[in-house]
Short mmCIF file of C-alpha atoms in Angstrom, two decimals:
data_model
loop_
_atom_site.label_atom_id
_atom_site.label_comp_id
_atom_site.label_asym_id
_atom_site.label_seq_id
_atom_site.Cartn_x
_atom_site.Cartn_y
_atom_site.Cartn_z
CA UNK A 286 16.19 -12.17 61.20
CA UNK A 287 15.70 -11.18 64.97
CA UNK A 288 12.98 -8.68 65.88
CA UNK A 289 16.04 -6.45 67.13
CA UNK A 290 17.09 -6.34 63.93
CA UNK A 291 14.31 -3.74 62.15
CA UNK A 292 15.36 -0.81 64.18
CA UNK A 293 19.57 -2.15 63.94
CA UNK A 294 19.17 -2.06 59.40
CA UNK A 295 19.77 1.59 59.27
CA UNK A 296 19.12 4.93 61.24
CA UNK A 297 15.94 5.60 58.80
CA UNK A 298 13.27 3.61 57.48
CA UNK A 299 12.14 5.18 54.38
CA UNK A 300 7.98 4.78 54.63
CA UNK A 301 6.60 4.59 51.21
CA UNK A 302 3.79 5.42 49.50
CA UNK A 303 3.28 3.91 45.50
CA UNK A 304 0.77 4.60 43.23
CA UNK A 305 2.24 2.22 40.63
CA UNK A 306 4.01 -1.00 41.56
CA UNK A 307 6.22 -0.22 38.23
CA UNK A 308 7.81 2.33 40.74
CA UNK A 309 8.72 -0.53 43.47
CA UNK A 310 11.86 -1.52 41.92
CA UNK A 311 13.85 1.31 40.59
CA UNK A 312 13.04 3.43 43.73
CA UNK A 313 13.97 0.13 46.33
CA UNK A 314 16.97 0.19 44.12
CA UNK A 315 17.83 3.86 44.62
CA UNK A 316 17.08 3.74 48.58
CA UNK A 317 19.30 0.51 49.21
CA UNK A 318 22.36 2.51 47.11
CA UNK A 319 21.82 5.63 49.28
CA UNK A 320 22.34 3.02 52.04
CA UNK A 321 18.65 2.55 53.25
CA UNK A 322 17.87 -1.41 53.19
CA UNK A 323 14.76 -1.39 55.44
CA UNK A 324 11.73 -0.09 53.42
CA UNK A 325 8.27 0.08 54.47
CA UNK A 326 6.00 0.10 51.83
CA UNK A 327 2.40 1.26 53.53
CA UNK A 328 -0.55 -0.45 52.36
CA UNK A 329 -2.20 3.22 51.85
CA UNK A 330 -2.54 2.13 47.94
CA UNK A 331 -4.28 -0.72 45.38
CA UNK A 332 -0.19 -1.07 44.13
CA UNK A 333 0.89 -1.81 47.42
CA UNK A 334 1.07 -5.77 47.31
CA UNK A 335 2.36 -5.82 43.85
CA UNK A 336 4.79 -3.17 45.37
CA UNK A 337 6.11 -5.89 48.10
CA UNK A 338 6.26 -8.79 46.01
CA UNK A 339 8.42 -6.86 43.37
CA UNK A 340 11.02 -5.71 45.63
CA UNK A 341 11.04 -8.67 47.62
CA UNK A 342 11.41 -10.65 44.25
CA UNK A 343 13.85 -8.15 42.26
CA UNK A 344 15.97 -6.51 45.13
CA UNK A 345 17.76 -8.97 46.96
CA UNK A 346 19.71 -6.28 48.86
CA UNK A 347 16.50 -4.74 50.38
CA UNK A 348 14.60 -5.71 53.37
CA UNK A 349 11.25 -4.85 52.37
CA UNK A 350 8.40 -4.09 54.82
CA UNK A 351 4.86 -3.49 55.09
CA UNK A 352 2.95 -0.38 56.67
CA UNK A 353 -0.19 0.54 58.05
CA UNK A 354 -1.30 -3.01 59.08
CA UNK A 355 -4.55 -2.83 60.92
CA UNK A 356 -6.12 -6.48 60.28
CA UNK A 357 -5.09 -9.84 60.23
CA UNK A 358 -5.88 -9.91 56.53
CA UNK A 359 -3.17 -7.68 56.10
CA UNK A 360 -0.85 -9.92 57.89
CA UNK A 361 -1.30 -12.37 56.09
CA UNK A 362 -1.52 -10.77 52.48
CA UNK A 363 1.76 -8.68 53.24
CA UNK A 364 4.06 -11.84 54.55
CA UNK A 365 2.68 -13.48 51.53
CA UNK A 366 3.80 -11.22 49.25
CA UNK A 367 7.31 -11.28 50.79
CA UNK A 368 7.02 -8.73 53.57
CA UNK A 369 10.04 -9.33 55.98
CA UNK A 370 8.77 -6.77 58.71
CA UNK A 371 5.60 -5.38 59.84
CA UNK A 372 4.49 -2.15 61.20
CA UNK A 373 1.23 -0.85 62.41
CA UNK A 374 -0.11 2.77 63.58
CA UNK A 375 -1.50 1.28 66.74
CA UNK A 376 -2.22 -2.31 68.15
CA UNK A 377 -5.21 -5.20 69.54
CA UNK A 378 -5.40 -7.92 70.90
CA UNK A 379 -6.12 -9.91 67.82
CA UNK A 380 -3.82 -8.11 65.69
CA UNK A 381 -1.04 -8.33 68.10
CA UNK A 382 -1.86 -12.11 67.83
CA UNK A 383 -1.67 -12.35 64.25
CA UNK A 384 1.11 -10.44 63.75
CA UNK A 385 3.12 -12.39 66.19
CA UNK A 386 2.19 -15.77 64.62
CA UNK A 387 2.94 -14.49 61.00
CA UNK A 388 6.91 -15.48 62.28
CA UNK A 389 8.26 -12.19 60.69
CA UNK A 390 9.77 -8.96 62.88
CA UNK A 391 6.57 -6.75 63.84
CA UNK A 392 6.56 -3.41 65.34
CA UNK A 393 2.84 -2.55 66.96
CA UNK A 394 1.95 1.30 66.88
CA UNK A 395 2.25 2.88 70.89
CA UNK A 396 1.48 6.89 71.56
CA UNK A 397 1.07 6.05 75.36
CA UNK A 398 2.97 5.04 78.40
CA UNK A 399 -0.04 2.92 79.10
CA UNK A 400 0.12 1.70 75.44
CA UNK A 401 4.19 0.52 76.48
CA UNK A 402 3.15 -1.11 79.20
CA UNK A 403 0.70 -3.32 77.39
CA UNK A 404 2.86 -4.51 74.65
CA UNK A 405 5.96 -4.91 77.61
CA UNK A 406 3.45 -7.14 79.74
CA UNK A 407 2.76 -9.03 76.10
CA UNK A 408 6.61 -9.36 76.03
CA UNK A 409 6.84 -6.95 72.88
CA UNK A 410 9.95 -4.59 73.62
CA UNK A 411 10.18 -3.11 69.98
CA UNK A 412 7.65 -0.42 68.85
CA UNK A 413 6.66 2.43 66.38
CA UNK A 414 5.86 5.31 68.32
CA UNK A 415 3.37 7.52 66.42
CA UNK A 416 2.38 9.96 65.32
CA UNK A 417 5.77 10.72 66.80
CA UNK A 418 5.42 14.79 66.45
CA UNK A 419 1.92 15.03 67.60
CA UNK A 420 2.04 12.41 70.37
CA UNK A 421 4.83 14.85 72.25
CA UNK A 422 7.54 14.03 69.61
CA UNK A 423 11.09 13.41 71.80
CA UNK A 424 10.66 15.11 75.07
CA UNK A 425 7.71 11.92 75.49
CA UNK A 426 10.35 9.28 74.71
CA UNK A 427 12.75 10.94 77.06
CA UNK A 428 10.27 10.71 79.99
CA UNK A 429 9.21 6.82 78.99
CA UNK A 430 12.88 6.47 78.79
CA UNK A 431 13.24 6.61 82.60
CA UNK A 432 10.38 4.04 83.72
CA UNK A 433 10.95 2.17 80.77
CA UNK A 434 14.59 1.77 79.45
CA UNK A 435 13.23 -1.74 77.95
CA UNK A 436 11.41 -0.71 75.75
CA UNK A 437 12.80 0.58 72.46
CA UNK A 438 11.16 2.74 69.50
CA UNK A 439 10.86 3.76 65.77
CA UNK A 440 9.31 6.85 65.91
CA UNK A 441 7.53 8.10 63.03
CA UNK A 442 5.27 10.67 61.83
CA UNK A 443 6.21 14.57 61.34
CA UNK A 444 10.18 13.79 61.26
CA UNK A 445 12.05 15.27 58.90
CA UNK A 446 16.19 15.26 58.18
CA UNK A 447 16.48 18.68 60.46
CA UNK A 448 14.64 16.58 63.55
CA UNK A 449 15.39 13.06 63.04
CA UNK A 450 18.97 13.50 65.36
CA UNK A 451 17.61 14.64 67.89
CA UNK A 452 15.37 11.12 67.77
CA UNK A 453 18.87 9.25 67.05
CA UNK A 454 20.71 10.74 69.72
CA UNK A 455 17.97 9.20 72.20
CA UNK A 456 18.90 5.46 74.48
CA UNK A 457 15.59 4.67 73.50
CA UNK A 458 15.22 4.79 69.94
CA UNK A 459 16.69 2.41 67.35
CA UNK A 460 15.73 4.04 64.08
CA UNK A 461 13.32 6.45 62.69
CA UNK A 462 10.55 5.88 60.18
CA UNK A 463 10.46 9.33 57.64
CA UNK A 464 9.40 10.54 53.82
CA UNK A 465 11.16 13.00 53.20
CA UNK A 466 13.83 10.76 51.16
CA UNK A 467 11.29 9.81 49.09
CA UNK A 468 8.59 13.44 48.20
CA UNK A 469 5.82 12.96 45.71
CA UNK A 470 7.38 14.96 43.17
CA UNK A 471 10.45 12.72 42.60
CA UNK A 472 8.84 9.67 42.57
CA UNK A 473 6.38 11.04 40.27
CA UNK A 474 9.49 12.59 38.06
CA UNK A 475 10.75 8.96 38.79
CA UNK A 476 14.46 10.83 39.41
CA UNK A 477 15.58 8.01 40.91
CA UNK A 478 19.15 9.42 41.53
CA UNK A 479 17.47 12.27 43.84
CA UNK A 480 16.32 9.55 46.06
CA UNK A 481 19.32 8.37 45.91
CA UNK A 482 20.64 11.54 46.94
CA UNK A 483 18.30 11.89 49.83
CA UNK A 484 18.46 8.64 51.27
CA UNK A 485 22.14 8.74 51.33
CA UNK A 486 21.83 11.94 53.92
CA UNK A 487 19.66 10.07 55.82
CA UNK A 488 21.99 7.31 56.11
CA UNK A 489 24.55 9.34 57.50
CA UNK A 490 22.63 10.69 60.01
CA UNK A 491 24.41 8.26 62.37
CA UNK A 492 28.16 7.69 61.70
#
């Protein structure tokens, strides 16, 4: 799978957080029927490996992800477990390296121009931009638009289904990373067929 591919899957990558790995497969199940392949588990949790390895094992149609990478530990636990994609809050050197060596589709955390320019001198192009909202939310990736169309982002952090097309609608942006399709209370309820509900209104954002 090419690196362009993460931000090409669908217009929102649901970012996930589990408490209980029982919960990976049943809600992977209900995103990928609302039409939301690309989910990014975030390693925020003790169920989060068991949470890759059972979607990546049990739901063929999913391209599962992991979140929050800061180490090269994590690298290398998440791709073991099955992770097809990687995403981190920010970037280094040495995680940079490891992610690029793990051979799976990466996306290093940016929230400034000089940030962009790093990763485009390291011959990155793809990126998360976060915390999208805080960091100056789409008027920033309308100005680093301009001095650099190359690079393109998944912003995430703060977007919700009332701001996420005004994201889409940008050159710049390939996808958006959100929650909101999958709230605390219905993956507690486990009502699956909300989140199935939810993440098919985020996969219509773009027609």
């Amino acid at each position: 799978m090419p690196s362009s591919s993460v931000l090409d899957l669908a217009p929102v990558v649901p970012v996930v957080v589990l408490e209980d790995a029982a919960d990976a497969v049943p809600l992977a199940r209900a995103l990928v029927a609302g039409g939301l392949p690309a989910i990014e588990v975030t390693l925020r949790t003790a169920a989060a490996l068991d949470a890759i390895r059972a979607i990546a094992s049990e739901v063929p149609d999913a391209v599962v992800g992991a979140g929050t990478v800061i180490s090269p530990q994590n690298v290398a636990d998440t791709v073991a477990a099955g992770a097809r994609f990687l995403v981190s809050p920010g970037w280094t050197d040495v995680l940079l390296d490891a992610m690029k060596a793990s051979g799976v589709p990466f996306l290093p955390g940016v929230s400034t121009t000089s940030e962009v320019v790093a990763l485009l001198e390291r011959g990155v192009t793809e990126m998360k931009f976060f915390p999208a909202e805080a960091a100056g939310g789409t008027a920033c990736l309308k100005a680093l638009s301009a001095p650099l169309p190359q690079a393109r982002f998944c912003p995430t952090g703060g977007i919700s289904l009332a701001s996420a097309p005004s994201y889409l609608a940008l050159p710049n942006v390939g996808c958006v990373g959100g929650s909101w399709m999958v709230p605390g209370d219905a993956v507690a309820a486990r009502n699956w067929a909300r989140v199935e509900r939810l993440a098919g209104e985020a996969a219509a954002l773009r027609g």
